[in-house]
């Protein structure tokens, strides 16, 4: 396994089995995380131990196979994961494999995920978005990530490596990766144990050290998973992709709506807020003629009234036909402004998500879909 798959405890056990002091573990891992996963040089441990780590484990199991940079500074990476990536491609350096070459190797690289670096309005900081699965099984009809279904869940180390790739990108841009959102490909709460293991390494003081309050987990509304997250008591932020205020509309565009009703999801959200004190974000992608009416805005406001939740309105980013074959459109700016006006008029804290990376297949799953077709 690559070094990314180890936390302090498991690496201590391995080093002890190799006959090395446990005290080597934290400083070696901290150097690894501080370097963005690129190096363990400069750590004061036995040369033989570092050589064995590099020879038998390696620093990474993933590689960047496509990189896009937007005019607004957003960077999107397509990361190859898993053993199915053929050895003859494994030596390709970051960014060297162009789109046409990638298409020729699409079978080998079918296991790939996206992660995104988004510069903050502060010139020295950035946020990162990581994926939790290869593809997605949730079937949301307006999302590119789910169009090919789910291949598998990512390991904790594969998620950590996305974090490290983004940390390295941020460093090269003169920024610090300050926050992480699990809002990329996949449903984090359907890969719960690995996601939590990855978060502990990213947020914990021993390794990534970004802090629990700088991590957000986004879910389509898996109620048992939200309750498990509540029991963790770690104080992370939660975002819920609601996308409609009524069950009929929601289940038509978000298939899990057939299993988890809006009322049940919001009840779980309130339990999370009560236990953690964290304000939950309600994600709502606006689709013309589907979920953007005045009546739906009023119903959403009624459901959220008194709940201290924030609504993040997302202008739809076109992906072509969805899973059902239907093509959706972004509402007019006037219609979106009206939806926002109704929410705010009812006392709901709401805003539009700032559109990022529109010129680089910015929506979740778009880059992967484009290079694989």
Short mmCIF file of N, CA and C in Angstrom, two decimals, residues 151-219:
data_model
loop_
_atom_site.label_atom_id
_atom_site.label_comp_id
_atom_site.label_asym_id
_atom_site.label_seq_id
_atom_site.Cartn_x
_atom_site.Cartn_y
_atom_site.Cartn_z
N UNK A 151 -18.46 2.86 -10.22
CA UNK A 151 -17.54 1.74 -10.44
C UNK A 151 -17.12 1.13 -9.12
N UNK A 152 -16.70 1.99 -8.19
CA UNK A 152 -16.31 1.51 -6.87
C UNK A 152 -16.12 2.70 -5.94
N UNK A 153 -16.02 2.40 -4.66
CA UNK A 153 -15.68 3.43 -3.68
C UNK A 153 -14.17 3.61 -3.62
N UNK A 154 -13.74 4.80 -3.29
CA UNK A 154 -12.32 5.08 -3.14
C UNK A 154 -11.83 4.64 -1.76
N UNK A 155 -10.57 4.29 -1.69
CA UNK A 155 -9.95 4.02 -0.40
C UNK A 155 -9.69 5.35 0.31
N UNK A 156 -9.42 5.26 1.61
CA UNK A 156 -9.07 6.48 2.34
C UNK A 156 -7.83 7.13 1.74
N UNK A 157 -6.85 6.32 1.38
CA UNK A 157 -5.62 6.87 0.81
C UNK A 157 -5.83 7.56 -0.52
N UNK A 158 -6.73 7.05 -1.35
CA UNK A 158 -7.01 7.69 -2.64
C UNK A 158 -7.67 9.05 -2.45
N UNK A 159 -8.46 9.19 -1.41
CA UNK A 159 -9.04 10.51 -1.10
C UNK A 159 -7.98 11.43 -0.51
N UNK A 160 -7.14 10.90 0.36
CA UNK A 160 -6.04 11.69 0.90
C UNK A 160 -5.14 12.20 -0.22
N UNK A 161 -4.89 11.37 -1.22
CA UNK A 161 -4.01 11.80 -2.31
C UNK A 161 -4.62 12.93 -3.13
N UNK A 162 -5.94 12.96 -3.28
CA UNK A 162 -6.56 14.12 -3.92
C UNK A 162 -6.25 15.38 -3.11
N UNK A 163 -6.41 15.28 -1.81
CA UNK A 163 -6.09 16.38 -0.91
C UNK A 163 -4.64 16.82 -1.09
N UNK A 164 -3.73 15.86 -1.20
CA UNK A 164 -2.32 16.19 -1.35
C UNK A 164 -2.01 16.79 -2.72
N UNK A 165 -2.62 16.26 -3.78
CA UNK A 165 -2.45 16.88 -5.10
C UNK A 165 -2.89 18.34 -5.06
N UNK A 166 -4.04 18.59 -4.42
CA UNK A 166 -4.55 19.96 -4.35
C UNK A 166 -3.68 20.85 -3.47
N UNK A 167 -3.17 20.28 -2.40
CA UNK A 167 -2.26 21.06 -1.55
C UNK A 167 -1.03 21.48 -2.34
N UNK A 168 -0.50 20.57 -3.14
CA UNK A 168 0.65 20.92 -3.98
C UNK A 168 0.32 22.00 -4.99
N UNK A 169 -0.86 21.88 -5.63
CA UNK A 169 -1.30 22.92 -6.58
C UNK A 169 -1.41 24.27 -5.89
N UNK A 170 -1.99 24.28 -4.72
CA UNK A 170 -2.16 25.54 -3.99
C UNK A 170 -0.81 26.16 -3.65
N UNK A 171 0.12 25.34 -3.21
CA UNK A 171 1.45 25.84 -2.86
C UNK A 171 2.13 26.48 -4.05
N UNK A 172 2.00 25.84 -5.22
CA UNK A 172 2.62 26.41 -6.43
C UNK A 172 1.98 27.72 -6.85
N UNK A 173 0.74 27.94 -6.43
CA UNK A 173 0.06 29.19 -6.73
C UNK A 173 0.26 30.23 -5.63
N UNK A 174 1.07 29.91 -4.64
CA UNK A 174 1.31 30.84 -3.54
C UNK A 174 0.15 30.92 -2.57
N UNK A 175 -0.64 29.85 -2.50
CA UNK A 175 -1.80 29.83 -1.62
C UNK A 175 -1.70 28.67 -0.63
N UNK A 176 -2.58 28.70 0.36
CA UNK A 176 -2.66 27.63 1.33
C UNK A 176 -4.02 26.96 1.20
N UNK A 177 -4.03 25.65 1.08
CA UNK A 177 -5.28 24.91 1.02
C UNK A 177 -5.90 24.92 2.41
N UNK A 178 -6.99 25.67 2.55
CA UNK A 178 -7.55 25.89 3.88
C UNK A 178 -8.77 25.04 4.18
N UNK A 179 -9.59 24.76 3.17
CA UNK A 179 -10.82 24.02 3.40
C UNK A 179 -10.96 22.90 2.38
N UNK A 180 -11.68 21.87 2.77
CA UNK A 180 -11.95 20.73 1.90
C UNK A 180 -13.45 20.42 1.95
N UNK A 181 -14.04 20.20 0.78
CA UNK A 181 -15.43 19.77 0.71
C UNK A 181 -15.49 18.43 -0.01
N UNK A 182 -16.20 17.48 0.57
CA UNK A 182 -16.47 16.21 -0.09
C UNK A 182 -17.73 16.40 -0.92
N UNK A 183 -17.53 17.00 -2.09
CA UNK A 183 -18.64 17.41 -2.93
C UNK A 183 -18.35 17.07 -4.39
N UNK A 184 -17.36 16.21 -4.61
CA UNK A 184 -17.02 15.81 -5.96
C UNK A 184 -17.83 14.60 -6.38
N UNK A 185 -17.21 13.71 -7.13
CA UNK A 185 -17.91 12.53 -7.60
C UNK A 185 -18.22 11.58 -6.44
N UNK A 186 -19.41 10.97 -6.49
CA UNK A 186 -19.77 9.97 -5.50
C UNK A 186 -20.59 10.52 -4.35
N UNK A 187 -21.14 9.63 -3.58
CA UNK A 187 -21.92 9.95 -2.37
C UNK A 187 -21.08 9.57 -1.15
N UNK A 188 -20.54 10.57 -0.44
CA UNK A 188 -19.63 10.28 0.68
C UNK A 188 -20.22 9.34 1.73
N UNK A 189 -21.50 9.48 2.00
CA UNK A 189 -22.08 8.67 3.08
C UNK A 189 -22.36 7.24 2.65
N UNK A 190 -22.15 6.92 1.37
CA UNK A 190 -22.20 5.54 0.92
C UNK A 190 -20.80 4.91 0.93
N UNK A 191 -19.82 5.68 1.35
CA UNK A 191 -18.44 5.20 1.53
C UNK A 191 -17.96 5.69 2.89
N UNK A 192 -18.81 5.52 3.87
CA UNK A 192 -18.69 6.23 5.14
C UNK A 192 -17.35 5.97 5.84
N UNK A 193 -16.99 4.72 6.04
CA UNK A 193 -15.81 4.42 6.84
C UNK A 193 -14.54 4.97 6.20
N UNK A 194 -14.41 4.81 4.89
CA UNK A 194 -13.22 5.34 4.22
C UNK A 194 -13.19 6.86 4.22
N UNK A 195 -14.35 7.48 4.04
CA UNK A 195 -14.41 8.94 4.08
C UNK A 195 -13.99 9.46 5.45
N UNK A 196 -14.49 8.84 6.50
CA UNK A 196 -14.13 9.30 7.84
C UNK A 196 -12.65 9.10 8.12
N UNK A 197 -12.10 7.98 7.65
CA UNK A 197 -10.66 7.75 7.83
C UNK A 197 -9.86 8.82 7.10
N UNK A 198 -10.29 9.17 5.88
CA UNK A 198 -9.58 10.21 5.13
C UNK A 198 -9.69 11.56 5.82
N UNK A 199 -10.88 11.89 6.31
CA UNK A 199 -11.07 13.18 6.98
C UNK A 199 -10.19 13.28 8.22
N UNK A 200 -10.10 12.21 8.97
CA UNK A 200 -9.26 12.24 10.18
C UNK A 200 -7.81 12.54 9.82
N UNK A 201 -7.34 12.06 8.68
CA UNK A 201 -5.96 12.34 8.28
C UNK A 201 -5.82 13.75 7.75
N UNK A 202 -6.81 14.24 7.02
CA UNK A 202 -6.75 15.60 6.49
C UNK A 202 -6.87 16.64 7.60
N UNK A 203 -7.77 16.41 8.54
CA UNK A 203 -8.11 17.43 9.53
C UNK A 203 -7.29 17.33 10.80
N UNK A 204 -6.88 16.12 11.19
CA UNK A 204 -6.20 15.92 12.45
C UNK A 204 -4.87 16.64 12.54
N UNK A 205 -4.51 17.02 13.75
CA UNK A 205 -3.30 17.82 13.96
C UNK A 205 -2.02 17.09 13.56
N UNK A 206 -2.03 15.76 13.64
CA UNK A 206 -0.81 15.00 13.37
C UNK A 206 -0.42 15.01 11.90
N UNK A 207 -1.42 15.17 10.99
CA UNK A 207 -1.13 14.98 9.57
C UNK A 207 -1.52 16.21 8.76
N UNK A 208 -2.70 16.20 8.14
CA UNK A 208 -3.08 17.32 7.28
C UNK A 208 -3.31 18.62 8.01
N UNK A 209 -3.86 18.51 9.22
CA UNK A 209 -3.97 19.64 10.15
C UNK A 209 -4.76 20.83 9.63
N UNK A 210 -5.78 20.60 8.78
CA UNK A 210 -6.59 21.75 8.36
C UNK A 210 -7.71 22.04 9.36
N UNK A 211 -7.98 21.11 10.27
CA UNK A 211 -8.99 21.35 11.30
C UNK A 211 -10.37 20.88 10.89
N UNK A 212 -11.13 20.39 11.86
CA UNK A 212 -12.46 19.83 11.59
C UNK A 212 -13.41 20.87 11.04
N UNK A 213 -13.31 22.10 11.49
CA UNK A 213 -14.23 23.15 11.04
C UNK A 213 -13.97 23.59 9.60
N UNK A 214 -12.92 23.06 9.02
CA UNK A 214 -12.61 23.39 7.62
C UNK A 214 -12.95 22.25 6.67
N UNK A 215 -13.76 21.31 7.15
CA UNK A 215 -14.19 20.17 6.33
C UNK A 215 -15.70 20.18 6.21
N UNK A 216 -16.21 20.01 4.99
CA UNK A 216 -17.65 19.89 4.74
C UNK A 216 -17.92 18.58 4.02
N UNK A 217 -18.90 17.85 4.50
CA UNK A 217 -19.35 16.62 3.84
C UNK A 217 -20.70 16.91 3.20
N UNK A 218 -20.80 16.63 1.91
CA UNK A 218 -22.04 16.86 1.17
C UNK A 218 -22.71 15.54 0.86
N UNK A 219 -24.01 15.47 1.09
CA UNK A 219 -24.76 14.25 0.85
C UNK A 219 -26.05 14.55 0.09
#
